[in-house]
GROMACS .gro file of C-alpha atoms in nm:
model
  444
    1UNK     CA    1   4.931   1.152   3.995
    2UNK     CA    2   4.639   1.335   3.957
    3UNK     CA    3   4.316   1.241   4.169
    4UNK     CA    4   4.061   1.092   3.914
    5UNK     CA    5   3.796   1.286   3.830
    6UNK     CA    6   3.480   1.202   3.819
    7UNK     CA    7   3.279   1.230   3.460
    8UNK     CA    8   3.157   1.547   3.368
    9UNK     CA    9   2.805   1.528   3.368
   10UNK     CA   10   2.541   1.634   3.110
   11UNK     CA   11   2.165   1.711   3.143
   12UNK     CA   12   1.887   1.614   2.951
   13UNK     CA   13   1.830   1.990   2.818
   14UNK     CA   14   2.121   1.957   2.696
   15UNK     CA   15   2.228   1.653   2.535
   16UNK     CA   16   1.817   1.716   2.370
   17UNK     CA   17   1.983   2.057   2.252
   18UNK     CA   18   2.285   1.856   2.081
   19UNK     CA   19   1.995   1.628   1.898
   20UNK     CA   20   1.786   1.910   1.789
   21UNK     CA   21   2.069   2.145   1.611
   22UNK     CA   22   2.118   2.106   1.229
   23UNK     CA   23   2.437   2.041   1.143
   24UNK     CA   24   2.573   2.268   0.902
   25UNK     CA   25   2.619   2.028   0.617
   26UNK     CA   26   2.271   2.022   0.656
   27UNK     CA   27   2.179   2.412   0.532
   28UNK     CA   28   2.284   2.427   0.211
   29UNK     CA   29   2.023   2.638   0.090
   30UNK     CA   30   2.042   2.808  -0.261
   31UNK     CA   31   2.130   3.114  -0.312
   32UNK     CA   32   1.837   3.247  -0.412
   33UNK     CA   33   1.638   3.119  -0.159
   34UNK     CA   34   1.400   3.403  -0.028
   35UNK     CA   35   1.423   3.340   0.396
   36UNK     CA   36   1.053   3.528   0.484
   37UNK     CA   37   1.114   3.800   0.749
   38UNK     CA   38   0.719   3.925   0.871
   39UNK     CA   39   0.429   3.745   0.894
   40UNK     CA   40   0.231   3.858   0.654
   41UNK     CA   41   0.528   3.734   0.416
   42UNK     CA   42   0.535   3.415   0.571
   43UNK     CA   43   0.122   3.370   0.540
   44UNK     CA   44   0.165   3.469   0.167
   45UNK     CA   45   0.419   3.240   0.157
   46UNK     CA   46   0.201   2.942   0.297
   47UNK     CA   47  -0.123   2.992   0.079
   48UNK     CA   48   0.088   3.011  -0.298
   49UNK     CA   49   0.283   2.683  -0.147
   50UNK     CA   50  -0.089   2.556  -0.045
   51UNK     CA   51  -0.271   2.684  -0.390
   52UNK     CA   52   0.012   2.519  -0.572
   53UNK     CA   53   0.011   2.160  -0.396
   54UNK     CA   54  -0.363   2.157  -0.411
   55UNK     CA   55  -0.352   2.176  -0.782
   56UNK     CA   56  -0.059   1.927  -0.833
   57UNK     CA   57  -0.243   1.715  -0.617
   58UNK     CA   58  -0.553   1.739  -0.736
   59UNK     CA   59  -0.433   1.719  -1.131
   60UNK     CA   60  -0.303   1.397  -1.055
   61UNK     CA   61  -0.587   1.231  -0.886
   62UNK     CA   62  -0.822   1.341  -1.105
   63UNK     CA   63  -0.597   1.237  -1.429
   64UNK     CA   64  -0.589   0.908  -1.300
   65UNK     CA   65  -0.984   0.917  -1.238
   66UNK     CA   66  -0.998   1.039  -1.564
   67UNK     CA   67  -0.795   0.695  -1.767
   68UNK     CA   68  -0.963   0.448  -1.542
   69UNK     CA   69  -1.333   0.576  -1.658
   70UNK     CA   70  -1.173   0.563  -2.043
   71UNK     CA   71  -1.114   0.181  -1.919
   72UNK     CA   72  -1.506   0.170  -1.854
   73UNK     CA   73  -1.585   0.347  -2.138
   74UNK     CA   74  -1.401   0.129  -2.382
   75UNK     CA   75  -1.563  -0.176  -2.203
   76UNK     CA   76  -1.908  -0.002  -2.274
   77UNK     CA   77  -1.955   0.014  -1.867
   78UNK     CA   78  -2.015   0.329  -1.843
   79UNK     CA   79  -2.144   0.658  -2.064
   80UNK     CA   80  -1.892   0.919  -2.182
   81UNK     CA   81  -2.139   1.182  -2.150
   82UNK     CA   82  -2.042   1.128  -1.780
   83UNK     CA   83  -1.635   1.179  -1.792
   84UNK     CA   84  -1.570   1.491  -1.690
   85UNK     CA   85  -1.800   1.519  -1.380
   86UNK     CA   86  -1.671   1.150  -1.257
   87UNK     CA   87  -1.294   1.232  -1.371
   88UNK     CA   88  -1.304   1.608  -1.170
   89UNK     CA   89  -1.614   1.661  -0.965
   90UNK     CA   90  -1.497   1.351  -0.777
   91UNK     CA   91  -1.480   1.392  -0.402
   92UNK     CA   92  -1.151   1.174  -0.290
   93UNK     CA   93  -1.002   1.407  -0.549
   94UNK     CA   94  -1.083   1.674  -0.348
   95UNK     CA   95  -0.980   1.533  -0.051
   96UNK     CA   96  -0.675   1.438  -0.177
   97UNK     CA   97  -0.621   1.776  -0.295
   98UNK     CA   98  -0.755   1.956   0.011
   99UNK     CA   99  -0.505   1.687   0.204
  100UNK     CA  100  -0.173   1.836   0.034
  101UNK     CA  101  -0.301   2.198   0.007
  102UNK     CA  102  -0.377   2.213   0.379
  103UNK     CA  103  -0.066   1.999   0.465
  104UNK     CA  104   0.157   2.220   0.262
  105UNK     CA  105  -0.006   2.584   0.478
  106UNK     CA  106   0.065   2.431   0.733
  107UNK     CA  107   0.420   2.327   0.693
  108UNK     CA  108   0.533   2.612   0.615
  109UNK     CA  109   0.349   2.854   0.821
  110UNK     CA  110   0.456   2.669   1.132
  111UNK     CA  111   0.804   2.614   1.047
  112UNK     CA  112   0.924   2.959   0.916
  113UNK     CA  113   0.705   3.086   1.207
  114UNK     CA  114   0.936   2.904   1.415
  115UNK     CA  115   1.250   3.042   1.236
  116UNK     CA  116   1.131   3.365   1.258
  117UNK     CA  117   1.049   3.375   1.622
  118UNK     CA  118   1.362   3.161   1.739
  119UNK     CA  119   1.602   3.283   1.490
  120UNK     CA  120   1.764   2.999   1.383
  121UNK     CA  121   1.647   2.633   1.225
  122UNK     CA  122   1.715   2.335   1.381
  123UNK     CA  123   1.541   1.998   1.350
  124UNK     CA  124   1.290   2.089   1.683
  125UNK     CA  125   1.108   2.340   1.346
  126UNK     CA  126   1.117   2.072   1.126
  127UNK     CA  127   0.960   1.782   1.424
  128UNK     CA  128   0.709   2.063   1.495
  129UNK     CA  129   0.574   2.175   1.132
  130UNK     CA  130   0.608   1.792   1.040
  131UNK     CA  131   0.338   1.733   1.365
  132UNK     CA  132   0.107   1.989   1.321
  133UNK     CA  133   0.099   1.969   0.926
  134UNK     CA  134  -0.006   1.577   0.925
  135UNK     CA  135  -0.286   1.669   1.146
  136UNK     CA  136  -0.410   1.733   0.748
  137UNK     CA  137  -0.497   1.390   0.742
  138UNK     CA  138  -0.802   1.453   0.900
  139UNK     CA  139  -0.942   1.565   0.506
  140UNK     CA  140  -0.928   1.159   0.456
  141UNK     CA  141  -1.211   0.934   0.494
  142UNK     CA  142  -1.179   0.770   0.792
  143UNK     CA  143  -1.097   0.440   0.644
  144UNK     CA  144  -0.800   0.573   0.492
  145UNK     CA  145  -0.623   0.767   0.770
  146UNK     CA  146  -0.532   0.437   0.941
  147UNK     CA  147  -0.357   0.325   0.597
  148UNK     CA  148  -0.208   0.626   0.558
  149UNK     CA  149  -0.061   0.711   0.901
  150UNK     CA  150   0.122   0.328   0.912
  151UNK     CA  151   0.260   0.406   0.538
  152UNK     CA  152   0.412   0.744   0.670
  153UNK     CA  153   0.491   0.580   0.992
  154UNK     CA  154   0.725   0.297   0.846
  155UNK     CA  155   0.847   0.502   0.466
  156UNK     CA  156   1.232   0.460   0.360
  157UNK     CA  157   1.306   0.253   0.746
  158UNK     CA  158   1.488  -0.047   0.557
  159UNK     CA  159   1.799  -0.127   0.703
  160UNK     CA  160   1.937  -0.427   0.569
  161UNK     CA  161   1.933  -0.582   0.209
  162UNK     CA  162   1.636  -0.670   0.061
  163UNK     CA  163   1.436  -0.540   0.368
  164UNK     CA  164   1.127  -0.393   0.147
  165UNK     CA  165   1.124  -0.730   0.006
  166UNK     CA  166   1.154  -0.938   0.298
  167UNK     CA  167   0.882  -0.674   0.488
  168UNK     CA  168   0.640  -0.732   0.173
  169UNK     CA  169   0.627  -1.105   0.201
  170UNK     CA  170   0.573  -1.068   0.552
  171UNK     CA  171   0.299  -0.879   0.521
  172UNK     CA  172   0.156  -1.054   0.191
  173UNK     CA  173   0.205  -1.415   0.449
  174UNK     CA  174  -0.045  -1.255   0.678
  175UNK     CA  175  -0.308  -1.069   0.398
  176UNK     CA  176  -0.341  -1.392   0.241
  177UNK     CA  177  -0.377  -1.546   0.553
  178UNK     CA  178  -0.650  -1.328   0.634
  179UNK     CA  179  -0.773  -1.423   0.268
  180UNK     CA  180  -0.841  -1.765   0.309
  181UNK     CA  181  -0.910  -1.788   0.680
  182UNK     CA  182  -1.053  -1.455   0.834
  183UNK     CA  183  -1.171  -1.233   0.547
  184UNK     CA  184  -1.403  -0.988   0.759
  185UNK     CA  185  -1.062  -0.895   0.904
  186UNK     CA  186  -0.955  -0.730   0.535
  187UNK     CA  187  -1.064  -0.365   0.375
  188UNK     CA  188  -1.418  -0.447   0.187
  189UNK     CA  189  -1.250  -0.345  -0.115
  190UNK     CA  190  -0.934  -0.482  -0.095
  191UNK     CA  191  -1.090  -0.849  -0.013
  192UNK     CA  192  -1.321  -0.772  -0.377
  193UNK     CA  193  -1.006  -0.673  -0.532
  194UNK     CA  194  -0.842  -0.979  -0.425
  195UNK     CA  195  -1.145  -1.158  -0.528
  196UNK     CA  196  -1.154  -1.059  -0.873
  197UNK     CA  197  -0.761  -1.050  -0.961
  198UNK     CA  198  -0.690  -1.381  -0.842
  199UNK     CA  199  -1.011  -1.562  -0.960
  200UNK     CA  200  -1.071  -1.833  -0.678
  201UNK     CA  201  -1.455  -1.893  -0.643
  202UNK     CA  202  -1.605  -1.712  -0.274
  203UNK     CA  203  -1.788  -2.018  -0.176
  204UNK     CA  204  -1.430  -2.238  -0.223
  205UNK     CA  205  -1.260  -2.016   0.006
  206UNK     CA  206  -1.589  -2.064   0.263
  207UNK     CA  207  -1.566  -2.408   0.230
  208UNK     CA  208  -1.150  -2.472   0.299
  209UNK     CA  209  -1.221  -2.253   0.600
  210UNK     CA  210  -1.482  -2.504   0.702
  211UNK     CA  211  -1.283  -2.742   0.683
  212UNK     CA  212  -0.987  -2.609   0.812
  213UNK     CA  213  -1.153  -2.538   1.137
  214UNK     CA  214  -1.312  -2.929   1.132
  215UNK     CA  215  -1.727  -2.775   1.063
  216UNK     CA  216  -1.851  -3.066   0.798
  217UNK     CA  217  -2.059  -2.899   0.487
  218UNK     CA  218  -2.400  -2.870   0.422
  219UNK     CA  219  -2.557  -3.142   0.180
  220UNK     CA  220  -2.488  -3.080  -0.114
  221UNK     CA  221  -2.363  -2.781  -0.078
  222UNK     CA  222  -2.004  -2.853  -0.282
  223UNK     CA  223  -2.218  -2.945  -0.543
  224UNK     CA  224  -2.426  -2.618  -0.604
  225UNK     CA  225  -2.134  -2.446  -0.575
  226UNK     CA  226  -1.978  -2.592  -0.863
  227UNK     CA  227  -2.282  -2.598  -1.095
  228UNK     CA  228  -2.293  -2.267  -1.115
  229UNK     CA  229  -1.888  -2.250  -1.266
  230UNK     CA  230  -1.911  -2.471  -1.565
  231UNK     CA  231  -1.809  -2.753  -1.381
  232UNK     CA  232  -1.635  -3.073  -1.615
  233UNK     CA  233  -1.812  -3.419  -1.584
  234UNK     CA  234  -1.465  -3.548  -1.358
  235UNK     CA  235  -1.541  -3.286  -1.126
  236UNK     CA  236  -1.949  -3.345  -1.073
  237UNK     CA  237  -1.830  -3.691  -0.986
  238UNK     CA  238  -1.512  -3.611  -0.736
  239UNK     CA  239  -1.768  -3.357  -0.575
  240UNK     CA  240  -2.077  -3.601  -0.512
  241UNK     CA  241  -1.891  -3.855  -0.364
  242UNK     CA  242  -1.718  -3.611  -0.118
  243UNK     CA  243  -1.767  -3.642   0.245
  244UNK     CA  244  -1.895  -3.412   0.435
  245UNK     CA  245  -1.610  -3.367   0.642
  246UNK     CA  246  -1.283  -3.438   0.375
  247UNK     CA  247  -0.961  -3.404   0.509
  248UNK     CA  248  -0.903  -3.139   0.270
  249UNK     CA  249  -1.104  -2.940   0.026
  250UNK     CA  250  -1.033  -3.111  -0.307
  251UNK     CA  251  -0.838  -2.902  -0.644
  252UNK     CA  252  -1.240  -2.992  -0.806
  253UNK     CA  253  -1.414  -2.712  -0.597
  254UNK     CA  254  -1.115  -2.414  -0.646
  255UNK     CA  255  -1.097  -2.489  -1.001
  256UNK     CA  256  -1.448  -2.675  -1.132
  257UNK     CA  257  -1.431  -2.555  -1.484
  258UNK     CA  258  -1.051  -2.717  -1.581
  259UNK     CA  259  -0.902  -3.074  -1.435
  260UNK     CA  260  -0.534  -3.022  -1.480
  261UNK     CA  261  -0.406  -2.785  -1.203
  262UNK     CA  262  -0.053  -2.710  -1.466
  263UNK     CA  263  -0.362  -2.548  -1.725
  264UNK     CA  264  -0.502  -2.353  -1.404
  265UNK     CA  265  -0.148  -2.209  -1.344
  266UNK     CA  266  -0.118  -2.065  -1.719
  267UNK     CA  267  -0.456  -1.969  -1.714
  268UNK     CA  268  -0.426  -1.775  -1.432
  269UNK     CA  269  -0.096  -1.600  -1.561
  270UNK     CA  270  -0.262  -1.487  -1.861
  271UNK     CA  271  -0.534  -1.391  -1.700
  272UNK     CA  272  -0.441  -1.180  -1.463
  273UNK     CA  273  -0.164  -1.071  -1.665
  274UNK     CA  274  -0.422  -0.896  -1.943
  275UNK     CA  275  -0.638  -0.768  -1.715
  276UNK     CA  276  -0.420  -0.547  -1.517
  277UNK     CA  277  -0.192  -0.418  -1.794
  278UNK     CA  278  -0.417  -0.084  -1.883
  279UNK     CA  279  -0.417   0.002  -1.454
  280UNK     CA  280   0.003  -0.049  -1.439
  281UNK     CA  281   0.003   0.145  -1.748
  282UNK     CA  282  -0.234   0.418  -1.609
  283UNK     CA  283  -0.013   0.385  -1.263
  284UNK     CA  284   0.311   0.460  -1.431
  285UNK     CA  285   0.267   0.667  -1.686
  286UNK     CA  286   0.066   0.971  -1.568
  287UNK     CA  287   0.281   1.097  -1.260
  288UNK     CA  288   0.539   1.026  -1.575
  289UNK     CA  289   0.381   1.247  -1.776
  290UNK     CA  290   0.263   1.493  -1.520
  291UNK     CA  291   0.586   1.508  -1.300
  292UNK     CA  292   0.844   1.507  -1.473
  293UNK     CA  293   0.706   1.649  -1.789
  294UNK     CA  294   1.103   1.852  -1.827
  295UNK     CA  295   1.225   1.497  -1.882
  296UNK     CA  296   1.053   1.315  -2.123
  297UNK     CA  297   1.058   1.657  -2.356
  298UNK     CA  298   1.430   1.604  -2.301
  299UNK     CA  299   1.471   1.216  -2.372
  300UNK     CA  300   1.108   1.100  -2.466
  301UNK     CA  301   1.241   0.774  -2.656
  302UNK     CA  302   1.375   0.687  -2.322
  303UNK     CA  303   1.144   0.773  -2.115
  304UNK     CA  304   0.913   0.621  -2.231
  305UNK     CA  305   1.067   0.290  -2.299
  306UNK     CA  306   1.185   0.250  -1.984
  307UNK     CA  307   0.855   0.335  -1.823
  308UNK     CA  308   0.692   0.055  -2.092
  309UNK     CA  309   0.937  -0.157  -1.906
  310UNK     CA  310   0.847  -0.104  -1.592
  311UNK     CA  311   0.480  -0.125  -1.674
  312UNK     CA  312   0.573  -0.510  -1.791
  313UNK     CA  313   0.765  -0.598  -1.536
  314UNK     CA  314   0.442  -0.517  -1.280
  315UNK     CA  315   0.199  -0.693  -1.481
  316UNK     CA  316   0.413  -0.997  -1.454
  317UNK     CA  317   0.496  -0.968  -1.105
  318UNK     CA  318   0.177  -0.928  -0.998
  319UNK     CA  319   0.073  -1.229  -1.245
  320UNK     CA  320   0.325  -1.455  -1.106
  321UNK     CA  321   0.225  -1.374  -0.741
  322UNK     CA  322  -0.131  -1.501  -0.788
  323UNK     CA  323  -0.044  -1.832  -1.024
  324UNK     CA  324   0.256  -1.934  -0.764
  325UNK     CA  325   0.020  -1.907  -0.455
  326UNK     CA  326  -0.244  -2.073  -0.641
  327UNK     CA  327   0.037  -2.397  -0.774
  328UNK     CA  328   0.118  -2.442  -0.392
  329UNK     CA  329  -0.265  -2.481  -0.326
  330UNK     CA  330  -0.286  -2.681  -0.516
  331UNK     CA  331   0.007  -2.907  -0.504
  332UNK     CA  332  -0.047  -2.951  -0.154
  333UNK     CA  333  -0.450  -3.117  -0.254
  334UNK     CA  334  -0.235  -3.318  -0.467
  335UNK     CA  335   0.044  -3.402  -0.182
  336UNK     CA  336  -0.255  -3.530   0.037
  337UNK     CA  337  -0.407  -3.699  -0.205
  338UNK     CA  338  -0.123  -3.937  -0.259
  339UNK     CA  339  -0.118  -4.031   0.077
  340UNK     CA  340   0.133  -3.817   0.229
  341UNK     CA  341  -0.068  -3.665   0.537
  342UNK     CA  342   0.056  -3.363   0.611
  343UNK     CA  343  -0.174  -3.179   0.731
  344UNK     CA  344  -0.423  -2.860   0.641
  345UNK     CA  345  -0.309  -2.626   0.892
  346UNK     CA  346  -0.462  -2.295   0.899
  347UNK     CA  347  -0.066  -2.127   0.875
  348UNK     CA  348   0.044  -2.319   0.590
  349UNK     CA  349  -0.185  -2.030   0.404
  350UNK     CA  350   0.037  -1.791   0.551
  351UNK     CA  351   0.346  -1.983   0.453
  352UNK     CA  352   0.232  -1.975   0.095
  353UNK     CA  353   0.159  -1.636   0.063
  354UNK     CA  354   0.465  -1.539   0.221
  355UNK     CA  355   0.670  -1.807  -0.047
  356UNK     CA  356   0.515  -1.656  -0.367
  357UNK     CA  357   0.521  -1.276  -0.239
  358UNK     CA  358   0.926  -1.356  -0.205
  359UNK     CA  359   0.935  -1.536  -0.497
  360UNK     CA  360   0.772  -1.263  -0.747
  361UNK     CA  361   0.869  -0.929  -0.558
  362UNK     CA  362   1.222  -0.961  -0.721
  363UNK     CA  363   1.044  -0.849  -1.090
  364UNK     CA  364   0.960  -0.541  -1.000
  365UNK     CA  365   1.208  -0.268  -1.010
  366UNK     CA  366   1.421  -0.173  -0.663
  367UNK     CA  367   1.213   0.137  -0.607
  368UNK     CA  368   0.867   0.018  -0.646
  369UNK     CA  369   0.949  -0.299  -0.397
  370UNK     CA  370   0.896  -0.059  -0.091
  371UNK     CA  371   0.593   0.091  -0.195
  372UNK     CA  372   0.433  -0.239  -0.269
  373UNK     CA  373   0.583  -0.315   0.056
  374UNK     CA  374   0.419  -0.040   0.244
  375UNK     CA  375   0.102  -0.060   0.038
  376UNK     CA  376   0.087  -0.451   0.195
  377UNK     CA  377   0.139  -0.320   0.535
  378UNK     CA  378  -0.154  -0.127   0.629
  379UNK     CA  379  -0.416  -0.417   0.522
  380UNK     CA  380  -0.174  -0.641   0.720
  381UNK     CA  381  -0.173  -0.448   1.008
  382UNK     CA  382  -0.569  -0.425   0.993
  383UNK     CA  383  -0.581  -0.782   0.996
  384UNK     CA  384  -0.360  -0.860   1.246
  385UNK     CA  385  -0.525  -0.557   1.478
  386UNK     CA  386  -0.836  -0.689   1.443
  387UNK     CA  387  -0.784  -1.052   1.465
  388UNK     CA  388  -0.552  -0.985   1.831
  389UNK     CA  389  -0.865  -0.704   1.914
  390UNK     CA  390  -1.111  -1.061   1.867
  391UNK     CA  391  -0.888  -1.244   2.097
  392UNK     CA  392  -0.859  -0.918   2.372
  393UNK     CA  393  -0.532  -0.877   2.343
  394UNK     CA  394  -0.509  -0.535   2.288
  395UNK     CA  395  -0.772  -0.251   2.282
  396UNK     CA  396  -0.940   0.036   2.036
  397UNK     CA  397  -0.774   0.404   2.106
  398UNK     CA  398  -0.982   0.660   1.923
  399UNK     CA  399  -0.822   0.906   1.659
  400UNK     CA  400  -0.483   0.714   1.687
  401UNK     CA  401  -0.449   0.723   1.350
  402UNK     CA  402  -0.403   1.105   1.361
  403UNK     CA  403  -0.188   1.115   1.621
  404UNK     CA  404   0.067   0.850   1.444
  405UNK     CA  405   0.020   0.996   1.094
  406UNK     CA  406   0.217   1.387   1.316
  407UNK     CA  407   0.410   1.213   1.460
  408UNK     CA  408   0.545   1.025   1.136
  409UNK     CA  409   0.558   1.353   0.925
  410UNK     CA  410   0.723   1.506   1.240
  411UNK     CA  411   0.999   1.236   1.197
  412UNK     CA  412   0.981   1.311   0.766
  413UNK     CA  413   1.035   1.649   0.822
  414UNK     CA  414   1.350   1.640   1.045
  415UNK     CA  415   1.560   1.357   0.867
  416UNK     CA  416   1.480   1.524   0.511
  417UNK     CA  417   1.701   1.851   0.377
  418UNK     CA  418   1.474   2.157   0.401
  419UNK     CA  419   1.524   2.324   0.018
  420UNK     CA  420   1.395   1.938  -0.114
  421UNK     CA  421   1.089   1.907   0.125
  422UNK     CA  422   0.821   2.004  -0.083
  423UNK     CA  423   0.936   1.756  -0.368
  424UNK     CA  424   0.946   1.497  -0.103
  425UNK     CA  425   0.647   1.529   0.042
  426UNK     CA  426   0.466   1.580  -0.341
  427UNK     CA  427   0.592   1.265  -0.441
  428UNK     CA  428   0.570   1.071  -0.149
  429UNK     CA  429   0.153   1.135  -0.129
  430UNK     CA  430   0.165   1.120  -0.501
  431UNK     CA  431   0.281   0.773  -0.450
  432UNK     CA  432   0.091   0.706  -0.167
  433UNK     CA  433  -0.258   0.755  -0.327
  434UNK     CA  434  -0.146   0.601  -0.702
  435UNK     CA  435  -0.123   0.316  -0.476
  436UNK     CA  436  -0.481   0.252  -0.377
  437UNK     CA  437  -0.584   0.286  -0.713
  438UNK     CA  438  -0.535  -0.128  -0.831
  439UNK     CA  439  -0.872  -0.114  -0.593
  440UNK     CA  440  -1.036   0.083  -0.831
  441UNK     CA  441  -1.013  -0.193  -1.094
  442UNK     CA  442  -1.269  -0.408  -0.916
  443UNK     CA  443  -1.525  -0.128  -1.030
  444UNK     CA  444  -1.474  -0.110  -1.394
   0.00000   0.00000   0.00000
């Protein structure tokens, strides 16, 4: 019997080398794919790709700006004479184009240079190229870098069925908790967007936060607030006799123009759906016409009808989201007023946000759910981060979003096939930036 031999030891370097090796099945280049062989060819290829990427990104964003400005013109809130300047001389469009163009230049330069220098193509080239190209985020505004970096880091990472829907619900719970209890932790534009779309009086939210924390209202504060909102006679009577520190803020303060909670829910659904259809129409049709022109030309009825249905679904999703949240808040107050004191914990608003978001997200198409989850995620993380920082649970790290962006793009470039990476990054950045446009609706 032969003596037992110790298992063969593999060095750390060898294990890293095996992980970085790109399997042959991932190296499927098109037959006409030309591999640059000199530094001059690499530079020409990089700058041509960068110029193409800049024009594409700038064109998409400027086109969306044009559509949104047209809405302002139709509502007589802006002069038509300024439409070209507002759409195509927009600094945000130039920033987006510069970020996209510089990303393409850096990615192609570093990846192709490493391939030429090392004489092989593996995941190390992709990771280093993606990490360096991630520095392109510096062209964006500082307050948008965190959002973009967070979305890059978690994009495409959903490991189980309906994981995108669950992530959306968890993040919406945090956002709606902040909306009701700590609005200062949300981005100002996003909070303004929520106030306008949800149509809940800001003073009502502030008074509710006071009562939840056990802070008495100032004399006449509630009555002064509701008198500005065309209250009914019933509302005025209820508010006049309300104590300084009620058990819970009544529905009469939240919707003083209507007495019936059911009527408020129907009104809320109708108004939100109607107001958001032009915005969602822009977000769905502009990318279709600019990025999938060939498919539209080949099957116009199929593509346009499918996009129209997707637009209606998006409008129904947001209207249902807001209506369900509002109805939960009203039902909570009705239960308390019926004699069942179930409390008024601030964490109930997290639960309400989780419930309304998980129930409504399934109205959206599957591919849109992950996009919505990643749109809300940075807002939720920013809110949670600020709350944690207030309580001294964590500390700040300068330019952390740039490091996060570089790491995320390195991972994305490693995971995607090399021949499809331009199309993937084009779609990735375009979708991410188009998701910011509903916020611009607050300015219309």
